[in-house]
PDB file of C-alpha atoms and ligand atoms in Angstrom:
ATOM      1  CA  UNK A   1       4.348   9.062 -13.502  1.00 56.00           C
ATOM      2  CA  UNK A   2       5.430   7.239 -10.285  1.00 61.00           C
ATOM      3  CA  UNK A   3       4.740   3.517 -10.264  1.00 67.00           C
ATOM      4  CA  UNK A   4       3.711   2.271  -6.707  1.00 69.00           C
ATOM      5  CA  UNK A   5       6.520   0.161  -5.243  1.00 82.00           C
ATOM      6  CA  UNK A   6       9.145   1.153  -7.705  1.00 93.00           C
ATOM      7  CA  UNK A   7      12.085   3.387  -6.850  1.00 98.00           C
ATOM      8  CA  UNK A   8      11.628   6.920  -7.867  1.00 98.00           C
ATOM      9  CA  UNK A   9      14.141   9.066  -9.721  1.00 98.00           C
ATOM     10  CA  UNK A  10      14.247  12.838  -9.887  1.00 98.00           C
ATOM     11  CA  UNK A  11      16.080  14.175 -12.932  1.00 99.00           C
ATOM     12  CA  UNK A  12      17.348  17.680 -13.018  1.00 98.00           C
ATOM     13  CA  UNK A  13      18.131  19.223 -16.471  1.00 98.00           C
ATOM     14  CA  UNK A  14      19.050  22.572 -18.038  1.00 98.00           C
ATOM     15  CA  UNK A  15      18.974  21.656 -21.770  1.00 98.00           C
ATOM     16  CA  UNK A  16      18.083  19.177 -24.357  1.00 97.00           C
ATOM     17  CA  UNK A  17      17.977  16.202 -22.075  1.00 98.00           C
ATOM     18  CA  UNK A  18      19.560  13.388 -23.974  1.00 98.00           C
ATOM     19  CA  UNK A  19      20.793  11.781 -20.765  1.00 98.00           C
ATOM     20  CA  UNK A  20      17.359  12.171 -19.302  1.00 98.00           C
ATOM     21  CA  UNK A  21      16.140  10.313 -22.447  1.00 98.00           C
ATOM     22  CA  UNK A  22      18.578   7.591 -21.723  1.00 98.00           C
ATOM     23  CA  UNK A  23      16.896   7.142 -18.313  1.00 98.00           C
ATOM     24  CA  UNK A  24      13.455   7.232 -19.834  1.00 98.00           C
ATOM     25  CA  UNK A  25      14.510   4.444 -22.197  1.00 98.00           C
ATOM     26  CA  UNK A  26      16.245   2.441 -19.448  1.00 98.00           C
ATOM     27  CA  UNK A  27      13.088   2.591 -17.254  1.00 98.00           C
ATOM     28  CA  UNK A  28      10.894   1.566 -20.197  1.00 97.00           C
ATOM     29  CA  UNK A  29      13.121  -1.387 -21.208  1.00 97.00           C
ATOM     30  CA  UNK A  30      13.357  -2.598 -17.604  1.00 96.00           C
ATOM     31  CA  UNK A  31      17.188  -1.994 -17.504  1.00 96.00           C
ATOM     32  CA  UNK A  32      16.341   0.233 -14.491  1.00 98.00           C
ATOM     33  CA  UNK A  33      13.863  -1.003 -11.968  1.00 96.00           C
ATOM     34  CA  UNK A  34      12.536   2.549 -11.318  1.00 98.00           C
ATOM     35  CA  UNK A  35      10.231   5.196 -12.551  1.00 98.00           C
ATOM     36  CA  UNK A  36      10.918   8.859 -13.130  1.00 98.00           C
ATOM     37  CA  UNK A  37       8.896  10.819 -10.536  1.00 98.00           C
ATOM     38  CA  UNK A  38       9.708  14.290 -11.722  1.00 98.00           C
ATOM     39  CA  UNK A  39      11.864  16.204 -14.196  1.00 98.00           C
ATOM     40  CA  UNK A  40      12.905  19.609 -13.115  1.00 98.00           C
ATOM     41  CA  UNK A  41      14.607  22.253 -15.101  1.00 98.00           C
ATOM     42  CA  UNK A  42      15.981  25.589 -13.952  1.00 98.00           C
ATOM     43  CA  UNK A  43      15.137  27.016 -17.341  1.00 97.00           C
ATOM     44  CA  UNK A  44      11.659  27.251 -18.949  1.00 96.00           C
ATOM     45  CA  UNK A  45      13.374  27.036 -22.404  1.00 96.00           C
ATOM     46  CA  UNK A  46      15.046  23.660 -21.805  1.00 98.00           C
ATOM     47  CA  UNK A  47      13.900  21.438 -24.719  1.00 98.00           C
ATOM     48  CA  UNK A  48      14.142  18.431 -22.433  1.00 98.00           C
ATOM     49  CA  UNK A  49      11.075  19.683 -20.428  1.00 98.00           C
ATOM     50  CA  UNK A  50       8.814  19.030 -23.409  1.00 97.00           C
ATOM     51  CA  UNK A  51      10.551  15.746 -24.152  1.00 97.00           C
ATOM     52  CA  UNK A  52       9.683  14.546 -20.662  1.00 98.00           C
ATOM     53  CA  UNK A  53       6.204  15.872 -20.846  1.00 98.00           C
ATOM     54  CA  UNK A  54       5.706  14.023 -24.114  1.00 97.00           C
ATOM     55  CA  UNK A  55       6.733  10.833 -22.335  1.00 97.00           C
ATOM     56  CA  UNK A  56       4.070  11.393 -19.716  1.00 98.00           C
ATOM     57  CA  UNK A  57       6.437  12.472 -16.905  1.00 98.00           C
ATOM     58  CA  UNK A  58       5.599  15.066 -14.423  1.00 98.00           C
ATOM     59  CA  UNK A  59       7.711  18.274 -15.049  1.00 98.00           C
ATOM     60  CA  UNK A  60       8.422  21.372 -13.136  1.00 97.00           C
ATOM     61  CA  UNK A  61      10.404  24.521 -13.872  1.00 98.00           C
ATOM     62  CA  UNK A  62      12.190  26.210 -10.956  1.00 98.00           C
ATOM     63  CA  UNK A  63      13.587  29.279 -12.779  1.00 98.00           C
ATOM     64  CA  UNK A  64      16.786  30.279 -10.919  1.00 98.00           C
ATOM     65  CA  UNK A  65      16.298  33.868 -12.083  1.00 97.00           C
ATOM     66  CA  UNK A  66      13.383  34.186  -9.750  1.00 98.00           C
ATOM     67  CA  UNK A  67      15.591  33.625  -6.650  1.00 98.00           C
ATOM     68  CA  UNK A  68      17.831  36.057  -4.778  1.00 97.00           C
ATOM     69  CA  UNK A  69      20.452  33.561  -3.813  1.00 98.00           C
ATOM     70  CA  UNK A  70      21.592  30.104  -4.641  1.00 98.00           C
ATOM     71  CA  UNK A  71      20.500  28.835  -1.255  1.00 98.00           C
ATOM     72  CA  UNK A  72      16.910  30.198  -1.905  1.00 98.00           C
ATOM     73  CA  UNK A  73      16.876  28.459  -5.345  1.00 98.00           C
ATOM     74  CA  UNK A  74      18.078  25.218  -3.898  1.00 98.00           C
ATOM     75  CA  UNK A  75      15.413  25.361  -1.128  1.00 98.00           C
ATOM     76  CA  UNK A  76      12.799  25.668  -3.833  1.00 98.00           C
ATOM     77  CA  UNK A  77      14.212  22.583  -5.498  1.00 98.00           C
ATOM     78  CA  UNK A  78      14.100  20.718  -2.222  1.00 98.00           C
ATOM     79  CA  UNK A  79      10.485  21.899  -1.603  1.00 98.00           C
ATOM     80  CA  UNK A  80       9.430  20.818  -5.170  1.00 98.00           C
ATOM     81  CA  UNK A  81      10.917  17.413  -4.606  1.00 98.00           C
ATOM     82  CA  UNK A  82       9.221  16.902  -1.232  1.00 97.00           C
ATOM     83  CA  UNK A  83       5.948  16.071  -3.210  1.00 95.00           C
ATOM     84  CA  UNK A  84       7.497  13.156  -5.055  1.00 98.00           C
ATOM     85  CA  UNK A  85       9.160   9.836  -4.295  1.00 98.00           C
ATOM     86  CA  UNK A  86      12.836  10.394  -4.714  1.00 98.00           C
ATOM     87  CA  UNK A  87      15.238   7.567  -4.096  1.00 98.00           C
ATOM     88  CA  UNK A  88      17.932   8.947  -6.323  1.00 98.00           C
ATOM     89  CA  UNK A  89      18.577  12.412  -7.850  1.00 98.00           C
ATOM     90  CA  UNK A  90      20.069  12.452 -11.296  1.00 99.00           C
ATOM     91  CA  UNK A  91      21.779  15.597 -12.452  1.00 98.00           C
ATOM     92  CA  UNK A  92      21.616  15.377 -16.266  1.00 98.00           C
ATOM     93  CA  UNK A  93      23.225  18.496 -17.794  1.00 98.00           C
ATOM     94  CA  UNK A  94      22.037  20.547 -14.916  1.00 98.00           C
ATOM     95  CA  UNK A  95      24.208  23.620 -15.166  1.00 96.00           C
ATOM     96  CA  UNK A  96      23.643  25.260 -11.776  1.00 97.00           C
ATOM     97  CA  UNK A  97      26.062  25.099  -8.893  1.00 95.00           C
ATOM     98  CA  UNK A  98      24.285  23.447  -5.982  1.00 97.00           C
ATOM     99  CA  UNK A  99      24.779  24.599  -2.378  1.00 97.00           C
ATOM    100  CA  UNK A 100      24.730  22.509   0.902  1.00 97.00           C
ATOM    101  CA  UNK A 101      20.972  23.273   1.094  1.00 98.00           C
ATOM    102  CA  UNK A 102      20.421  20.828  -1.637  1.00 98.00           C
ATOM    103  CA  UNK A 103      23.522  18.620  -1.383  1.00 98.00           C
ATOM    104  CA  UNK A 104      23.111  17.780   2.151  1.00 97.00           C
ATOM    105  CA  UNK A 105      19.432  16.869   1.727  1.00 98.00           C
ATOM    106  CA  UNK A 106      20.219  14.328  -0.882  1.00 98.00           C
ATOM    107  CA  UNK A 107      23.795  13.340   0.186  1.00 96.00           C
ATOM    108  CA  UNK A 108      24.557   9.861  -0.953  1.00 98.00           C
ATOM    109  CA  UNK A 109      21.558   9.848  -3.319  1.00 98.00           C
ATOM    110  CA  UNK A 110      22.826  12.451  -5.754  1.00 98.00           C
ATOM    111  CA  UNK A 111      24.767  11.628  -8.968  1.00 98.00           C
ATOM    112  CA  UNK A 112      26.108  13.821 -11.738  1.00 98.00           C
ATOM    113  CA  UNK A 113      27.653  13.186 -15.100  1.00 98.00           C
ATOM    114  CA  UNK A 114      30.571  15.235 -16.223  1.00 98.00           C
ATOM    115  CA  UNK A 115      32.047  15.078 -19.729  1.00 98.00           C
ATOM    116  CA  UNK A 116      35.759  14.638 -18.806  1.00 98.00           C
ATOM    117  CA  UNK A 117      37.999  12.154 -17.260  1.00 98.00           C
ATOM    118  CA  UNK A 118      37.726  13.446 -13.823  1.00 97.00           C
ATOM    119  CA  UNK A 119      39.695  14.656 -11.994  1.00 96.00           C
ATOM    120  CA  UNK A 120      40.803  16.295 -15.254  1.00 97.00           C
ATOM    121  CA  UNK A 121      38.873  19.234 -16.414  1.00 97.00           C
ATOM    122  CA  UNK A 122      36.180  20.105 -13.946  1.00 95.00           C
ATOM    123  CA  UNK A 123      34.007  23.014 -15.063  1.00 95.00           C
ATOM    124  CA  UNK A 124      33.114  24.067 -18.702  1.00 96.00           C
ATOM    125  CA  UNK A 125      34.423  23.450 -22.200  1.00 98.00           C
ATOM    126  CA  UNK A 126      35.835  20.053 -21.213  1.00 98.00           C
ATOM    127  CA  UNK A 127      36.411  18.741 -24.785  1.00 98.00           C
ATOM    128  CA  UNK A 128      38.000  21.900 -26.089  1.00 98.00           C
ATOM    129  CA  UNK A 129      40.338  21.847 -23.093  1.00 98.00           C
ATOM    130  CA  UNK A 130      41.280  18.222 -23.789  1.00 98.00           C
ATOM    131  CA  UNK A 131      41.883  18.977 -27.469  1.00 98.00           C
ATOM    132  CA  UNK A 132      44.056  22.033 -26.628  1.00 98.00           C
ATOM    133  CA  UNK A 133      46.107  20.027 -24.143  1.00 98.00           C
ATOM    134  CA  UNK A 134      46.988  17.558 -26.876  1.00 98.00           C
ATOM    135  CA  UNK A 135      45.368  14.638 -24.875  1.00 98.00           C
ATOM    136  CA  UNK A 136      45.107  11.257 -26.517  1.00 98.00           C
ATOM    137  CA  UNK A 137      41.815  10.415 -24.935  1.00 98.00           C
ATOM    138  CA  UNK A 138      38.819  12.134 -23.451  1.00 98.00           C
ATOM    139  CA  UNK A 139      35.838  10.681 -21.758  1.00 98.00           C
ATOM    140  CA  UNK A 140      33.081  11.054 -19.176  1.00 98.00           C
ATOM    141  CA  UNK A 141      32.671  10.372 -15.567  1.00 98.00           C
ATOM    142  CA  UNK A 142      29.621   9.626 -13.311  1.00 98.00           C
ATOM    143  CA  UNK A 143      30.264  10.802  -9.858  1.00 98.00           C
ATOM    144  CA  UNK A 144      28.601  11.348  -6.419  1.00 98.00           C
ATOM    145  CA  UNK A 145      28.056  15.012  -5.774  1.00 98.00           C
ATOM    146  CA  UNK A 146      29.652  16.436  -2.814  1.00 95.00           C
ATOM    147  CA  UNK A 147      30.317  20.164  -1.883  1.00 91.00           C
ATOM    148  CA  UNK A 148      33.323  20.323  -4.179  1.00 89.00           C
ATOM    149  CA  UNK A 149      32.385  21.317  -7.836  1.00 86.00           C
ATOM    150  CA  UNK A 150      32.702  18.221 -10.018  1.00 89.00           C
ATOM    151  CA  UNK A 151      34.902  16.909  -7.160  1.00 90.00           C
ATOM    152  CA  UNK A 152      32.781  14.186  -5.629  1.00 96.00           C
ATOM    153  CA  UNK A 153      34.095  10.601  -5.790  1.00 98.00           C
ATOM    154  CA  UNK A 154      33.998   9.098  -9.305  1.00 98.00           C
ATOM    155  CA  UNK A 155      31.832   6.025  -9.715  1.00 98.00           C
ATOM    156  CA  UNK A 156      32.111   5.053 -13.387  1.00 98.00           C
ATOM    157  CA  UNK A 157      34.180   6.379 -16.144  1.00 98.00           C
ATOM    158  CA  UNK A 158      34.368   5.781 -19.869  1.00 98.00           C
ATOM    159  CA  UNK A 159      37.377   6.612 -22.021  1.00 98.00           C
ATOM    160  CA  UNK A 160      37.149   7.682 -25.663  1.00 98.00           C
ATOM    161  CA  UNK A 161      40.124   8.038 -27.911  1.00 98.00           C
ATOM    162  CA  UNK A 162      40.761  11.404 -29.571  1.00 98.00           C
ATOM    163  CA  UNK A 163      41.289  11.018 -33.279  1.00 97.00           C
ATOM    164  CA  UNK A 164      43.054  13.243 -35.732  1.00 96.00           C
ATOM    165  CA  UNK A 165      40.837  16.082 -36.897  1.00 97.00           C
ATOM    166  CA  UNK A 166      38.550  15.929 -33.925  1.00 98.00           C
ATOM    167  CA  UNK A 167      36.641  19.154 -32.922  1.00 98.00           C
ATOM    168  CA  UNK A 168      34.937  19.741 -29.709  1.00 98.00           C
ATOM    169  CA  UNK A 169      31.671  18.836 -31.320  1.00 98.00           C
ATOM    170  CA  UNK A 170      32.888  15.619 -32.957  1.00 98.00           C
ATOM    171  CA  UNK A 171      34.474  14.483 -29.812  1.00 98.00           C
ATOM    172  CA  UNK A 172      31.348  15.471 -27.699  1.00 98.00           C
ATOM    173  CA  UNK A 173      29.162  13.360 -30.083  1.00 98.00           C
ATOM    174  CA  UNK A 174      31.326  10.284 -29.454  1.00 98.00           C
ATOM    175  CA  UNK A 175      31.629  10.844 -25.720  1.00 98.00           C
ATOM    176  CA  UNK A 176      27.803  11.300 -25.559  1.00 98.00           C
ATOM    177  CA  UNK A 177      27.243   7.755 -26.803  1.00 98.00           C
ATOM    178  CA  UNK A 178      29.124   6.521 -23.761  1.00 98.00           C
ATOM    179  CA  UNK A 179      27.261   8.904 -21.429  1.00 98.00           C
ATOM    180  CA  UNK A 180      24.020   7.280 -22.352  1.00 98.00           C
ATOM    181  CA  UNK A 181      25.361   3.853 -21.516  1.00 98.00           C
ATOM    182  CA  UNK A 182      27.326   4.573 -18.246  1.00 98.00           C
ATOM    183  CA  UNK A 183      24.878   6.866 -16.476  1.00 98.00           C
ATOM    184  CA  UNK A 184      21.874   4.480 -16.264  1.00 98.00           C
ATOM    185  CA  UNK A 185      24.349   1.663 -15.362  1.00 98.00           C
ATOM    186  CA  UNK A 186      25.745   3.647 -12.474  1.00 98.00           C
ATOM    187  CA  UNK A 187      22.207   4.439 -11.363  1.00 98.00           C
ATOM    188  CA  UNK A 188      21.161   0.786 -11.505  1.00 98.00           C
ATOM    189  CA  UNK A 189      24.113   0.011  -9.158  1.00 98.00           C
ATOM    190  CA  UNK A 190      22.726   2.493  -6.669  1.00 98.00           C
ATOM    191  CA  UNK A 191      19.132   1.259  -7.015  1.00 98.00           C
ATOM    192  CA  UNK A 192      20.256  -2.250  -6.372  1.00 97.00           C
ATOM    193  CA  UNK A 193      22.075  -1.199  -3.155  1.00 98.00           C
ATOM    194  CA  UNK A 194      25.388  -2.017  -4.607  1.00 98.00           C
ATOM    195  CA  UNK A 195      26.819   1.555  -4.670  1.00 98.00           C
ATOM    196  CA  UNK A 196      27.127   3.927  -1.668  1.00 98.00           C
ATOM    197  CA  UNK A 197      28.984   6.939  -0.579  1.00 98.00           C
ATOM    198  CA  UNK A 198      30.874   7.004   2.740  1.00 96.00           C
ATOM    199  CA  UNK A 199      32.616  10.238   3.617  1.00 93.00           C
ATOM    200  CA  UNK A 200      34.649  11.138   0.556  1.00 93.00           C
ATOM    201  CA  UNK A 201      34.759   7.559  -0.819  1.00 97.00           C
ATOM    202  CA  UNK A 202      32.501   5.519  -3.025  1.00 98.00           C
ATOM    203  CA  UNK A 203      32.078   1.722  -2.747  1.00 98.00           C
ATOM    204  CA  UNK A 204      30.692  -0.796  -5.139  1.00 98.00           C
ATOM    205  CA  UNK A 205      29.801  -4.162  -3.831  1.00 98.00           C
ATOM    206  CA  UNK A 206      31.589  -3.024  -0.649  1.00 97.00           C
ATOM    207  CA  UNK A 207      34.925  -2.530  -2.486  1.00 98.00           C
ATOM    208  CA  UNK A 208      36.479   0.929  -2.568  1.00 98.00           C
ATOM    209  CA  UNK A 209      36.068   2.410  -6.087  1.00 98.00           C
ATOM    210  CA  UNK A 210      39.448   3.654  -7.361  1.00 97.00           C
ATOM    211  CA  UNK A 211      40.132   7.450  -7.578  1.00 96.00           C
ATOM    212  CA  UNK A 212      39.168   7.577 -11.250  1.00 96.00           C
ATOM    213  CA  UNK A 213      36.061   5.397 -10.855  1.00 98.00           C
ATOM    214  CA  UNK A 214      35.338   1.994 -12.262  1.00 98.00           C
ATOM    215  CA  UNK A 215      36.606   1.899 -15.775  1.00 98.00           C
ATOM    216  CA  UNK A 216      33.859   1.048 -18.232  1.00 98.00           C
ATOM    217  CA  UNK A 217      34.423  -1.757 -20.611  1.00 95.00           C
ATOM    218  CA  UNK A 218      32.072  -3.663 -22.885  1.00 88.00           C
ATOM    219  CA  UNK A 219      31.572  -6.414 -20.195  1.00 92.00           C
ATOM    220  CA  UNK A 220      31.013  -3.982 -17.296  1.00 94.00           C
ATOM    221  CA  UNK A 221      27.752  -4.745 -15.472  1.00 91.00           C
TER     222      UNK A 221
HETATM  223  C1  GAR B   1      26.166  16.286 -21.143  1.00 87.87           C
HETATM  224  O1  GAR B   1      27.287  16.189 -22.071  1.00 87.87           O
HETATM  225  C2  GAR B   1      26.722  16.251 -19.732  1.00 87.87           C
HETATM  226  O2  GAR B   1      27.713  15.318 -19.526  1.00 87.87           O
HETATM  227  C3  GAR B   1      27.043  17.668 -19.522  1.00 87.87           C
HETATM  228  O3  GAR B   1      26.071  18.369 -20.169  1.00 87.87           O
HETATM  229  C4  GAR B   1      25.558  17.686 -21.265  1.00 87.87           C
HETATM  230  C5  GAR B   1      24.059  17.588 -21.253  1.00 87.87           C
HETATM  231  O4  GAR B   1      23.503  17.009 -22.383  1.00 87.87           O
HETATM  232  N1  GAR B   1      27.095  18.004 -18.135  1.00 87.87           N
HETATM  233  C6  GAR B   1      27.949  18.860 -17.628  1.00 87.87           C
HETATM  234  O5  GAR B   1      28.818  19.521 -18.327  1.00 87.87           O
HETATM  235  C7  GAR B   1      27.859  19.007 -16.105  1.00 87.87           C
HETATM  236  N2  GAR B   1      29.078  19.783 -15.652  1.00 87.87           N
HETATM  237  P1  GAR B   1      22.071  16.511 -22.312  1.00 87.87           P
HETATM  238  O6  GAR B   1      21.141  17.660 -21.953  1.00 87.87           O
HETATM  239  O7  GAR B   1      21.780  16.162 -23.714  1.00 87.87           O
HETATM  240  O8  GAR B   1      21.944  15.335 -21.403  1.00 87.87           O
END
């Protein structure tokens, strides 16, 4: 439910919604001075939809299979969001490629989380690819969304060591713990007016963010 006076978040999901849950918790605890206006899924089967409804949040399914083109689907998303207060759009495991129809509407107010150390491993199966490459570390990146798939400027990145015997699942579970910390943190920067996109660059407190994003440490705030 939207709280008058508070910034409104729109969260887009496709699956279980554990990152969405991190935002629900961050709003409830006051870590985020915002409320979640709407959760949208592109799939009616997404377990996160029920999770959001159980938390008393408005939900909507915009089923991509009902649209002839990506642009028509994106326009339906834009139309749905027009009914809500949306200061920031959070892609939280939203597994559809967005077109300029959506991206230009929310340019500078659109964040994604991607489970790799971008610019490494855009796309799918990131943990498997990191393991197959023999990498010593994996991680996760929050970034602004631009037209380039997983290519918008990184904002905040957390690194996670790969340990002997890791599987894609064991690695994903450890990375996920970091996802739930850094995504609400990056969103709070935006809501506080500390974070902005200008052209192809991201700025925090008016300083250019490095190409890999701010590197998360225990004392990052
Ligand atoms: C998360 O690991 C997120 O980083 C990833 O999907 C998962 C969603 O989990 N996103 C992408 O791969 C986007 N390219 P969740 O539904 O439990 O938040």
